[in-house]
Amino acid sequence: DAGVTQSPTHLIKTRGQQVTLRCSPKSGHDTVSWYQQALGQGPQFIFQYYEEEERQRGNFPDRFSGHQFPNYSSELNVNALLLGDSALYLCASSFGTSGGNTIYFGEGSWLTVV
Amino acid sequence: AQSVTQLDSHVSVSEGTPVLLRCNYSSSYSPSLFWYVQHPNKGLQLLLKYTSAATLVKGINGFEAEFKKSETSFHLTKPSAHMSDAAEYFCVVSDPRASGSARQLTFGSGTQLTVLP
């Protein structure tokens, strides 16, 4: 049973460009969340997708957008990249609406903006 | 609002000695609490979780944590450290009452555990 998978694992972009990161949730999971982890910090919640809709959003600008597909996979898009967007982007998946359900993380996508 | 404070940014122990990583939480409701571990250049792995069942929670790799409501604490312990335990540890809180569409994890700032030979 594959866990949460993310692609690409590493990428380098130039300031002002756009990037798309992809995530496939763990089998059977229907909820996907995205987190940004800057170097030396804890992950920060970006947004969460459930039933193909953005359900909750953290304190991130509109440059950050996403999508969830009918097969529950998800994309994170970041426009007009800034140097400060350099970070590890983590995808997390879970099933159902119970607050006690376990959330599983992928290994992340390392984004470097130069 | 919910928040987590990890009281130590760095902890250093000798191999074979006990590990204590401290975490205090703030939540308007009885929270769900988790400990995750992150090895260098890796994603996050769940060590254990508390969801209002037994207050002493046992996790993987010999780790355990005790939920103490009166102290709003959820400290992580291990009787004997191993070299492979060296990693970053995150204490995490979520609101168990929130539906799946509104559950977000709030992370502490992390504790870097160093294990000395």
Short mmCIF file of C-alpha atoms in Angstrom, two decimals:
data_model
loop_
_atom_site.label_atom_id
_atom_site.label_comp_id
_atom_site.label_asym_id
_atom_site.label_seq_id
_atom_site.Cartn_x
_atom_site.Cartn_y
_atom_site.Cartn_z
CA ASP A 1 0.00 0.00 0.00
CA ALA A 2 1.64 3.19 -1.19
CA GLY A 3 1.66 6.04 1.25
CA VAL A 4 1.44 9.71 0.32
CA THR A 5 3.52 10.37 -2.77
CA GLN A 6 4.72 13.75 -3.98
CA SER A 7 6.43 15.00 -7.10
CA PRO A 8 8.84 16.39 -7.97
CA THR A 9 11.18 15.77 -5.05
CA HIS A 10 13.44 18.71 -5.83
CA LEU A 11 13.15 21.66 -8.17
CA ILE A 12 14.75 25.03 -8.77
CA LYS A 13 12.80 27.99 -10.09
CA THR A 14 13.59 31.60 -10.85
CA ARG A 15 11.96 34.48 -9.03
CA GLY A 16 8.71 35.47 -10.74
CA GLN A 17 8.07 32.04 -12.25
CA GLN A 18 5.23 29.70 -11.44
CA VAL A 19 5.43 26.19 -10.00
CA THR A 20 3.07 23.22 -9.68
CA LEU A 21 3.58 20.50 -7.09
CA ARG A 22 1.66 17.25 -7.10
CA CYS A 23 0.40 14.87 -4.46
CA SER A 24 -1.27 11.48 -4.45
CA PRO A 25 -2.90 10.65 -1.12
CA LYS A 26 -2.61 7.38 0.71
CA SER A 27 -4.99 4.77 -0.66
CA GLY A 28 -8.48 5.24 0.79
CA HIS A 29 -7.89 8.82 1.90
CA ASP A 30 -10.12 11.61 0.65
CA THR A 31 -8.71 14.74 2.30
CA VAL A 32 -5.49 16.45 1.28
CA SER A 33 -3.69 19.27 3.05
CA TRP A 34 -0.60 21.22 2.09
CA TYR A 35 2.05 22.59 4.43
CA GLN A 36 5.07 24.82 3.91
CA GLN A 37 8.17 24.14 6.00
CA ALA A 38 10.85 26.79 5.83
CA LEU A 39 14.36 25.82 6.85
CA GLY A 40 14.63 25.39 10.61
CA GLN A 41 10.92 25.87 11.25
CA GLY A 42 7.85 23.75 11.82
CA PRO A 43 5.38 23.18 8.98
CA GLN A 44 2.78 25.89 8.39
CA PHE A 45 -0.71 25.03 7.13
CA ILE A 46 -1.45 26.37 3.64
CA PHE A 47 -4.86 24.90 2.81
CA GLN A 48 -6.96 21.77 2.79
CA TYR A 49 -9.02 20.13 0.07
CA TYR A 50 -12.02 17.88 0.57
CA GLU A 51 -14.56 16.85 -2.06
CA GLU A 52 -12.62 18.86 -4.64
CA GLU A 53 -13.10 22.13 -2.77
CA GLU A 54 -10.78 24.27 -0.69
CA ARG A 55 -12.24 23.96 2.79
CA GLN A 56 -9.84 25.88 4.95
CA ARG A 57 -6.93 28.18 4.35
CA GLY A 58 -4.01 29.29 6.43
CA ASN A 59 -2.32 32.67 6.35
CA PHE A 60 -0.95 32.48 2.82
CA PRO A 61 -1.48 34.93 -0.06
CA ASP A 62 -3.59 34.27 -3.12
CA ARG A 63 -0.43 33.44 -5.05
CA PHE A 64 -0.85 30.02 -3.47
CA SER A 65 -3.68 28.05 -5.03
CA GLY A 66 -4.61 24.44 -5.38
CA HIS A 67 -6.85 21.85 -6.84
CA GLN A 68 -8.19 18.44 -5.95
CA PHE A 69 -9.15 15.95 -8.61
CA PRO A 70 -11.94 13.33 -8.54
CA ASN A 71 -9.37 10.64 -7.68
CA TYR A 72 -8.46 12.74 -4.58
CA SER A 73 -5.01 13.67 -5.85
CA SER A 74 -4.06 17.31 -5.52
CA GLU A 75 -1.90 20.07 -6.92
CA LEU A 76 -0.37 23.10 -5.26
CA ASN A 77 0.35 26.06 -7.51
CA VAL A 78 2.45 29.05 -6.56
CA ASN A 79 2.56 32.08 -8.87
CA ALA A 80 5.04 34.95 -9.00
CA LEU A 81 7.60 33.11 -6.95
CA LEU A 82 9.56 35.00 -4.32
CA LEU A 83 12.87 34.06 -2.77
CA GLY A 84 10.98 33.53 0.49
CA ASP A 85 8.92 30.76 -1.08
CA SER A 86 11.97 28.51 -0.92
CA ALA A 87 10.92 25.70 1.39
CA LEU A 88 9.92 22.07 1.75
CA TYR A 89 6.30 21.64 0.70
CA LEU A 90 4.56 18.78 2.42
CA CYS A 91 1.36 17.07 1.41
CA ALA A 92 -0.73 15.29 4.02
CA SER A 93 -3.71 13.02 3.61
CA SER A 94 -6.40 11.62 5.86
CA PHE A 95 -9.79 9.93 5.67
CA GLY A 96 -13.14 11.06 6.92
CA THR A 97 -14.20 13.79 9.25
CA SER A 98 -13.18 12.48 12.65
CA GLY A 99 -10.79 14.75 14.45
CA GLY A 100 -8.86 11.77 15.72
CA ASN A 101 -8.03 10.28 12.36
CA THR A 102 -4.36 9.91 11.62
CA ILE A 103 -2.82 12.26 9.10
CA TYR A 104 -0.02 10.88 6.95
CA PHE A 105 2.66 12.99 5.30
CA GLY A 106 4.61 12.58 2.12
CA GLU A 107 8.35 13.16 1.94
CA GLY A 108 7.83 16.57 0.41
CA SER A 109 8.95 18.64 -2.53
CA TRP A 110 11.99 20.83 -2.02
CA LEU A 111 11.55 24.14 -3.84
CA THR A 112 14.46 26.51 -4.27
CA VAL A 113 13.77 29.95 -5.73
CA VAL A 114 16.81 31.79 -7.10
CA ALA B 1 -7.35 29.16 18.74
CA GLN B 2 -4.86 26.42 19.43
CA SER B 3 -1.11 26.54 19.86
CA VAL B 4 1.82 24.40 20.86
CA THR B 5 5.02 25.36 22.65
CA GLN B 6 8.03 23.11 22.56
CA LEU B 7 10.11 24.18 25.49
CA ASP B 8 13.50 23.13 24.15
CA SER B 9 14.83 23.86 20.70
CA HIS B 10 17.76 21.46 21.20
CA VAL B 11 18.18 18.43 23.46
CA SER B 12 21.35 16.40 23.69
CA VAL B 13 21.56 13.00 25.41
CA SER B 14 24.02 10.14 25.54
CA GLU B 15 23.16 6.85 23.93
CA GLY B 16 21.38 4.58 26.41
CA THR B 17 20.11 7.43 28.61
CA PRO B 18 16.49 8.61 28.87
CA VAL B 19 14.97 11.12 26.49
CA LEU B 20 12.53 13.86 27.52
CA LEU B 21 11.11 16.30 24.96
CA ARG B 22 8.73 18.82 26.45
CA CYS B 23 5.53 20.16 24.94
CA ASN B 24 2.80 22.40 26.27
CA TYR B 25 -0.39 23.08 24.39
CA SER B 26 -3.17 25.61 24.41
CA SER B 27 -6.62 24.74 23.15
CA SER B 28 -10.15 25.85 23.86
CA TYR B 29 -11.27 22.25 23.82
CA SER B 30 -9.86 18.86 24.69
CA PRO B 31 -7.43 18.49 21.82
CA SER B 32 -5.97 15.72 19.75
CA LEU B 33 -2.22 15.70 20.20
CA PHE B 34 0.50 14.11 18.12
CA TRP B 35 4.25 13.71 18.02
CA TYR B 36 5.91 13.53 14.62
CA VAL B 37 9.56 12.85 13.85
CA GLN B 38 11.49 14.17 10.88
CA HIS B 39 14.85 12.73 9.92
CA PRO B 40 17.16 14.84 7.74
CA ASN B 41 15.79 15.42 4.26
CA LYS B 42 12.78 13.26 5.01
CA GLY B 43 9.06 13.82 5.48
CA LEU B 44 7.19 13.55 8.75
CA GLN B 45 6.53 10.23 10.45
CA LEU B 46 3.87 9.82 13.12
CA LEU B 47 5.30 8.59 16.42
CA LEU B 48 2.11 8.55 18.46
CA LYS B 49 -1.22 10.27 18.97
CA TYR B 50 -3.59 11.11 21.80
CA THR B 51 -7.32 11.33 21.07
CA SER B 52 -9.02 11.34 24.50
CA ALA B 53 -8.56 7.66 25.24
CA ALA B 54 -5.81 6.50 27.61
CA THR B 55 -3.68 9.39 28.85
CA LEU B 56 -0.47 7.39 28.51
CA VAL B 57 0.12 6.79 24.84
CA LYS B 58 2.64 4.33 23.48
CA GLY B 59 4.13 4.88 20.06
CA ILE B 60 6.66 3.39 17.74
CA ASN B 61 10.35 2.82 18.47
CA GLY B 62 9.83 2.76 22.25
CA PHE B 63 8.51 6.31 22.56
CA GLU B 64 5.60 7.23 24.77
CA ALA B 65 3.84 10.40 25.87
CA GLU B 66 1.54 11.30 28.73
CA PHE B 67 -1.37 13.71 28.37
CA LYS B 68 -1.72 15.85 31.50
CA LYS B 69 -4.72 18.12 31.25
CA SER B 70 -4.02 19.92 34.53
CA GLU B 71 -0.57 20.89 33.25
CA THR B 72 -1.60 21.25 29.58
CA SER B 73 1.40 19.13 28.72
CA PHE B 74 2.17 16.26 26.38
CA HIS B 75 5.82 15.41 26.96
CA LEU B 76 7.54 12.74 24.87
CA THR B 77 9.80 10.22 26.59
CA LYS B 78 11.92 7.19 25.82
CA PRO B 79 13.74 5.12 28.43
CA SER B 80 16.92 4.59 26.44
CA ALA B 81 18.11 6.67 23.50
CA HIS B 82 19.52 5.10 20.37
CA MET B 83 21.74 6.76 17.80
CA SER B 84 18.98 6.37 15.22
CA ASP B 85 16.70 8.59 17.34
CA ALA B 86 18.66 11.67 16.34
CA ALA B 87 16.16 13.80 14.43
CA GLU B 88 13.77 16.76 14.68
CA TYR B 89 10.65 16.16 16.74
CA PHE B 90 7.42 18.11 16.41
CA CYS B 91 4.57 18.32 18.86
CA VAL B 92 1.28 18.90 17.05
CA VAL B 93 -2.25 19.83 18.13
CA SER B 94 -5.57 19.69 16.34
CA ASP B 95 -9.16 20.30 17.33
CA PRO B 96 -10.93 16.91 17.37
CA ARG B 97 -14.32 18.53 17.11
CA ALA B 98 -13.53 20.00 13.72
CA SER B 99 -14.85 18.14 10.71
CA GLY B 100 -12.48 16.71 8.17
CA SER B 101 -12.91 19.77 6.05
CA ALA B 102 -11.67 22.02 8.83
CA ARG B 103 -9.01 19.96 10.56
CA GLN B 104 -5.68 21.61 10.44
CA LEU B 105 -2.59 20.67 12.36
CA THR B 106 -0.76 23.29 14.35
CA PHE B 107 2.93 22.46 14.76
CA GLY B 108 5.37 23.45 17.43
CA SER B 109 8.69 24.91 16.39
CA GLY B 110 10.45 21.58 16.82
CA THR B 111 13.10 20.07 19.08
CA GLN B 112 16.35 18.85 17.58
CA LEU B 113 17.48 15.71 19.39
CA THR B 114 21.17 14.87 19.33
CA VAL B 115 22.33 11.48 20.59
CA LEU B 116 25.95 11.29 21.65
CA PRO B 117 27.89 8.02 21.50
#
